[in-house]
Amino acid sequence: MQRRDFFGSFASGFRGTSSGARQEIAVRPPYYSDGSLFHSECQQCDARCGAACEEGIIRFGEDKIPYLSFKEGGCTYCDACAQACSYGVLTLQEKKRIEATVEIDPLKCVAWHDTICFSCKDPCLENAILFQGLFKPLIDDNRCTACGFCISRCPSEALGLGGIS
């Protein structure tokens, strides 16, 4: 049994509560300056940014507009999506932090319920997740790049996007 499965078994009681369900927020790749270009240019494209994404987190809505999905991974800021964009929507000159905030739901988080779990902290390269002792993780918004790796690693699905920054 892997660690994720082990902790997931504890968290199963926290899942599935519709009252605390997060709404999906459309987060765009971090290489644009004009959001209207997604609507005017992406319908013509053949989804090169998604094919170029090394983590496979770029998905497309029915309108063919790309968004980031952190369910299985995170953004490494590798520049591949911007390099693949031939319509000028994503450019290396506009590289910036992902425009979203990551939040922890204390009701779902096993560490907030006195179970030692560092699943979110381990993949965080920025050391943006701080613990009060061994429990109660908090996100340091000044360090967090909103890359999403912590979201995909949480066994109780307690992390999610809180809003566009």
PDB file of C-alpha atoms in Angstrom:
ATOM      1  CA  MET A   1       0.000   0.000   0.000  1.00  0.00           C
ATOM      2  CA  GLN A   2       1.407   3.379  -0.971  1.00  0.00           C
ATOM      3  CA  ARG A   3       1.360   6.369   1.361  1.00  0.00           C
ATOM      4  CA  ARG A   4      -1.268   8.176  -0.726  1.00  0.00           C
ATOM      5  CA  ASP A   5      -3.604   5.163  -0.547  1.00  0.00           C
ATOM      6  CA  PHE A   6      -2.993   4.809   3.176  1.00  0.00           C
ATOM      7  CA  PHE A   7      -3.881   8.417   3.942  1.00  0.00           C
ATOM      8  CA  GLY A   8      -6.696   8.331   1.408  1.00  0.00           C
ATOM      9  CA  SER A   9      -8.377   5.604   3.415  1.00  0.00           C
ATOM     10  CA  PHE A  10      -8.471   7.942   6.431  1.00  0.00           C
ATOM     11  CA  ALA A  11      -9.775  10.783   4.333  1.00  0.00           C
ATOM     12  CA  SER A  12     -12.636   8.902   2.759  1.00  0.00           C
ATOM     13  CA  GLY A  13     -14.958  10.177   5.467  1.00  0.00           C
ATOM     14  CA  PHE A  14     -14.173  13.757   4.458  1.00  0.00           C
ATOM     15  CA  ARG A  15     -14.905  13.289   0.759  1.00  0.00           C
ATOM     16  CA  GLY A  16     -18.176  13.686  -0.993  1.00  0.00           C
ATOM     17  CA  THR A  17     -19.657  16.463   1.111  1.00  0.00           C
ATOM     18  CA  SER A  18     -21.525  18.552  -1.430  1.00  0.00           C
ATOM     19  CA  SER A  19     -21.953  21.479   0.947  1.00  0.00           C
ATOM     20  CA  GLY A  20     -18.216  22.112   0.967  1.00  0.00           C
ATOM     21  CA  ALA A  21     -17.538  21.297  -2.677  1.00  0.00           C
ATOM     22  CA  ARG A  22     -15.302  23.748  -4.484  1.00  0.00           C
ATOM     23  CA  GLN A  23     -16.355  25.212  -7.770  1.00  0.00           C
ATOM     24  CA  GLU A  24     -13.969  24.649 -10.644  1.00  0.00           C
ATOM     25  CA  ILE A  25     -12.141  27.862 -11.506  1.00  0.00           C
ATOM     26  CA  ALA A  26     -10.795  28.322 -15.032  1.00  0.00           C
ATOM     27  CA  VAL A  27      -7.107  29.093 -14.607  1.00  0.00           C
ATOM     28  CA  ARG A  28      -5.186  29.964 -17.749  1.00  0.00           C
ATOM     29  CA  PRO A  29      -1.558  29.046 -18.498  1.00  0.00           C
ATOM     30  CA  PRO A  30       0.787  31.693 -17.025  1.00  0.00           C
ATOM     31  CA  TYR A  31       2.069  33.239 -20.273  1.00  0.00           C
ATOM     32  CA  TYR A  32      -0.525  35.778 -21.424  1.00  0.00           C
ATOM     33  CA  SER A  33      -1.252  39.455 -21.059  1.00  0.00           C
ATOM     34  CA  ASP A  34      -4.561  39.821 -22.903  1.00  0.00           C
ATOM     35  CA  GLY A  35      -7.231  37.363 -21.761  1.00  0.00           C
ATOM     36  CA  SER A  36      -9.504  38.291 -24.664  1.00  0.00           C
ATOM     37  CA  LEU A  37      -7.052  36.592 -27.056  1.00  0.00           C
ATOM     38  CA  PHE A  38      -8.118  33.222 -25.625  1.00  0.00           C
ATOM     39  CA  HIS A  39     -11.617  33.840 -26.978  1.00  0.00           C
ATOM     40  CA  SER A  40     -10.600  35.291 -30.325  1.00  0.00           C
ATOM     41  CA  GLU A  41      -7.604  33.117 -31.255  1.00  0.00           C
ATOM     42  CA  CYS A  42      -7.863  29.727 -29.532  1.00  0.00           C
ATOM     43  CA  GLN A  43     -10.895  28.579 -31.557  1.00  0.00           C
ATOM     44  CA  GLN A  44      -8.641  28.511 -34.655  1.00  0.00           C
ATOM     45  CA  CYS A  45      -5.831  26.557 -32.982  1.00  0.00           C
ATOM     46  CA  ASP A  46      -5.094  22.847 -33.009  1.00  0.00           C
ATOM     47  CA  ALA A  47      -4.299  22.692 -29.253  1.00  0.00           C
ATOM     48  CA  ARG A  48      -0.518  22.763 -29.574  1.00  0.00           C
ATOM     49  CA  CYS A  49      -0.070  24.151 -26.060  1.00  0.00           C
ATOM     50  CA  GLY A  50      -1.808  21.120 -24.579  1.00  0.00           C
ATOM     51  CA  ALA A  51       0.282  18.699 -26.596  1.00  0.00           C
ATOM     52  CA  ALA A  52       3.474  20.504 -25.547  1.00  0.00           C
ATOM     53  CA  CYS A  53       2.695  20.513 -21.811  1.00  0.00           C
ATOM     54  CA  GLU A  54       5.167  18.139 -20.147  1.00  0.00           C
ATOM     55  CA  GLU A  55       2.870  17.612 -17.160  1.00  0.00           C
ATOM     56  CA  GLY A  56      -0.301  17.136 -19.224  1.00  0.00           C
ATOM     57  CA  ILE A  57      -2.298  19.646 -17.170  1.00  0.00           C
ATOM     58  CA  ILE A  58      -3.562  21.827 -20.020  1.00  0.00           C
ATOM     59  CA  ARG A  59      -7.127  20.883 -20.853  1.00  0.00           C
ATOM     60  CA  PHE A  60      -9.627  22.470 -23.224  1.00  0.00           C
ATOM     61  CA  GLY A  61     -13.221  23.515 -22.736  1.00  0.00           C
ATOM     62  CA  GLU A  62     -15.910  23.011 -25.345  1.00  0.00           C
ATOM     63  CA  ASP A  63     -14.981  26.470 -26.627  1.00  0.00           C
ATOM     64  CA  LYS A  64     -11.387  25.226 -27.278  1.00  0.00           C
ATOM     65  CA  ILE A  65      -9.983  27.629 -24.675  1.00  0.00           C
ATOM     66  CA  PRO A  66      -7.138  26.139 -22.609  1.00  0.00           C
ATOM     67  CA  TYR A  67      -7.252  25.935 -18.833  1.00  0.00           C
ATOM     68  CA  LEU A  68      -5.081  24.244 -16.211  1.00  0.00           C
ATOM     69  CA  SER A  69      -6.303  21.145 -14.379  1.00  0.00           C
ATOM     70  CA  PHE A  70      -4.354  20.287 -11.231  1.00  0.00           C
ATOM     71  CA  LYS A  71      -6.061  16.941 -10.598  1.00  0.00           C
ATOM     72  CA  GLU A  72      -3.050  14.899 -11.717  1.00  0.00           C
ATOM     73  CA  GLY A  73      -0.087  17.275 -11.633  1.00  0.00           C
ATOM     74  CA  GLY A  74       1.152  20.819 -11.555  1.00  0.00           C
ATOM     75  CA  CYS A  75       2.837  23.484 -13.641  1.00  0.00           C
ATOM     76  CA  THR A  76       6.642  23.456 -13.792  1.00  0.00           C
ATOM     77  CA  TYR A  77       6.747  26.789 -15.666  1.00  0.00           C
ATOM     78  CA  CYS A  78       8.738  24.983 -18.376  1.00  0.00           C
ATOM     79  CA  ASP A  79       7.728  27.454 -21.137  1.00  0.00           C
ATOM     80  CA  ALA A  80       6.718  24.661 -23.553  1.00  0.00           C
ATOM     81  CA  CYS A  81       3.112  25.856 -23.932  1.00  0.00           C
ATOM     82  CA  ALA A  82       4.227  29.399 -24.793  1.00  0.00           C
ATOM     83  CA  GLN A  83       6.813  28.108 -27.263  1.00  0.00           C
ATOM     84  CA  ALA A  84       4.160  25.963 -28.964  1.00  0.00           C
ATOM     85  CA  CYS A  85       1.568  28.760 -29.300  1.00  0.00           C
ATOM     86  CA  SER A  86       1.609  30.039 -32.874  1.00  0.00           C
ATOM     87  CA  TYR A  87      -1.263  32.498 -32.400  1.00  0.00           C
ATOM     88  CA  GLY A  88       0.454  34.834 -29.923  1.00  0.00           C
ATOM     89  CA  VAL A  89      -1.927  34.116 -27.072  1.00  0.00           C
ATOM     90  CA  LEU A  90       0.848  32.629 -24.921  1.00  0.00           C
ATOM     91  CA  THR A  91       4.287  34.249 -25.161  1.00  0.00           C
ATOM     92  CA  LEU A  92       7.511  33.907 -23.188  1.00  0.00           C
ATOM     93  CA  GLN A  93       7.599  37.688 -22.714  1.00  0.00           C
ATOM     94  CA  GLU A  94       4.435  37.481 -20.596  1.00  0.00           C
ATOM     95  CA  LYS A  95       5.626  34.720 -18.230  1.00  0.00           C
ATOM     96  CA  LYS A  96       4.205  35.309 -14.755  1.00  0.00           C
ATOM     97  CA  ARG A  97       2.913  33.532 -11.706  1.00  0.00           C
ATOM     98  CA  ILE A  98      -0.325  31.592 -12.194  1.00  0.00           C
ATOM     99  CA  GLU A  99      -3.143  33.978 -11.346  1.00  0.00           C
ATOM    100  CA  ALA A 100      -4.887  31.988  -8.639  1.00  0.00           C
ATOM    101  CA  THR A 101      -4.632  31.272  -4.945  1.00  0.00           C
ATOM    102  CA  VAL A 102      -4.433  27.850  -3.348  1.00  0.00           C
ATOM    103  CA  GLU A 103      -6.459  27.232  -0.205  1.00  0.00           C
ATOM    104  CA  ILE A 104      -6.689  24.443   2.345  1.00  0.00           C
ATOM    105  CA  ASP A 105     -10.095  23.303   3.582  1.00  0.00           C
ATOM    106  CA  PRO A 106      -9.511  22.527   7.287  1.00  0.00           C
ATOM    107  CA  LEU A 107     -12.652  20.367   7.396  1.00  0.00           C
ATOM    108  CA  LYS A 108     -11.203  17.972   4.796  1.00  0.00           C
ATOM    109  CA  CYS A 109      -7.511  18.168   5.701  1.00  0.00           C
ATOM    110  CA  VAL A 110      -6.355  15.143   7.705  1.00  0.00           C
ATOM    111  CA  ALA A 111      -3.504  17.163   9.250  1.00  0.00           C
ATOM    112  CA  TRP A 112      -6.066  19.597  10.652  1.00  0.00           C
ATOM    113  CA  HIS A 113      -7.603  16.532  12.328  1.00  0.00           C
ATOM    114  CA  ASP A 114      -4.402  15.518  14.134  1.00  0.00           C
ATOM    115  CA  THR A 115      -3.103  12.982  11.605  1.00  0.00           C
ATOM    116  CA  ILE A 116       0.476  13.509  10.506  1.00  0.00           C
ATOM    117  CA  CYS A 117       0.414  14.128   6.760  1.00  0.00           C
ATOM    118  CA  PHE A 118       2.903  16.057   4.655  1.00  0.00           C
ATOM    119  CA  SER A 119       1.492  15.100   1.246  1.00  0.00           C
ATOM    120  CA  CYS A 120       1.036  18.739   0.270  1.00  0.00           C
ATOM    121  CA  LYS A 121       4.348  19.941   1.704  1.00  0.00           C
ATOM    122  CA  ASP A 122       6.556  17.290   0.087  1.00  0.00           C
ATOM    123  CA  PRO A 123       6.075  18.400  -3.558  1.00  0.00           C
ATOM    124  CA  CYS A 124       6.183  22.141  -2.763  1.00  0.00           C
ATOM    125  CA  LEU A 125       9.469  23.445  -4.165  1.00  0.00           C
ATOM    126  CA  GLU A 126       8.852  26.935  -2.764  1.00  0.00           C
ATOM    127  CA  ASN A 127       8.348  25.764   0.853  1.00  0.00           C
ATOM    128  CA  ALA A 128       5.086  27.677   0.802  1.00  0.00           C
ATOM    129  CA  ILE A 129       3.222  25.238   3.068  1.00  0.00           C
ATOM    130  CA  LEU A 130       3.963  25.832   6.709  1.00  0.00           C
ATOM    131  CA  PHE A 131       2.901  23.622   9.614  1.00  0.00           C
ATOM    132  CA  GLN A 132       2.147  24.576  13.200  1.00  0.00           C
ATOM    133  CA  GLY A 133       4.175  21.784  14.750  1.00  0.00           C
ATOM    134  CA  LEU A 134       3.200  18.580  12.942  1.00  0.00           C
ATOM    135  CA  PHE A 135      -0.348  19.684  12.223  1.00  0.00           C
ATOM    136  CA  LYS A 136      -2.444  22.508  10.811  1.00  0.00           C
ATOM    137  CA  PRO A 137      -0.827  23.414   7.475  1.00  0.00           C
ATOM    138  CA  LEU A 138      -1.114  26.966   6.197  1.00  0.00           C
ATOM    139  CA  ILE A 139      -0.152  28.391   2.814  1.00  0.00           C
ATOM    140  CA  ASP A 140       2.268  31.323   2.682  1.00  0.00           C
ATOM    141  CA  ASP A 141       0.779  33.340  -0.187  1.00  0.00           C
ATOM    142  CA  ASN A 142       4.023  35.283  -0.576  1.00  0.00           C
ATOM    143  CA  ARG A 143       5.883  32.082  -1.488  1.00  0.00           C
ATOM    144  CA  CYS A 144       3.143  30.107  -3.254  1.00  0.00           C
ATOM    145  CA  THR A 145       3.377  30.118  -7.058  1.00  0.00           C
ATOM    146  CA  ALA A 146       0.005  28.344  -7.440  1.00  0.00           C
ATOM    147  CA  CYS A 147       1.760  25.599  -9.437  1.00  0.00           C
ATOM    148  CA  GLY A 148      -0.830  23.073  -8.229  1.00  0.00           C
ATOM    149  CA  PHE A 149       1.411  20.158  -7.296  1.00  0.00           C
ATOM    150  CA  CYS A 150       0.064  20.206  -3.730  1.00  0.00           C
ATOM    151  CA  ILE A 151      -3.514  19.979  -5.032  1.00  0.00           C
ATOM    152  CA  SER A 152      -2.857  16.796  -6.972  1.00  0.00           C
ATOM    153  CA  ARG A 153      -1.036  15.132  -4.067  1.00  0.00           C
ATOM    154  CA  CYS A 154      -3.584  15.707  -1.304  1.00  0.00           C
ATOM    155  CA  PRO A 155      -5.173  12.367  -0.327  1.00  0.00           C
ATOM    156  CA  SER A 156      -8.283  14.026   1.108  1.00  0.00           C
ATOM    157  CA  GLU A 157      -8.789  16.591  -1.670  1.00  0.00           C
ATOM    158  CA  ALA A 158      -8.516  19.385   0.904  1.00  0.00           C
ATOM    159  CA  LEU A 159      -6.558  21.719  -1.358  1.00  0.00           C
ATOM    160  CA  GLY A 160      -8.103  23.684  -4.168  1.00  0.00           C
ATOM    161  CA  LEU A 161      -8.114  26.953  -5.967  1.00  0.00           C
ATOM    162  CA  GLY A 162      -9.618  29.704  -3.888  1.00  0.00           C
ATOM    163  CA  GLY A 163      -9.850  32.387  -6.491  1.00  0.00           C
ATOM    164  CA  ILE A 164      -8.177  34.337  -9.189  1.00  0.00           C
ATOM    165  CA  SER A 165      -5.578  36.719  -7.812  1.00  0.00           C
TER     166      SER A 165
END
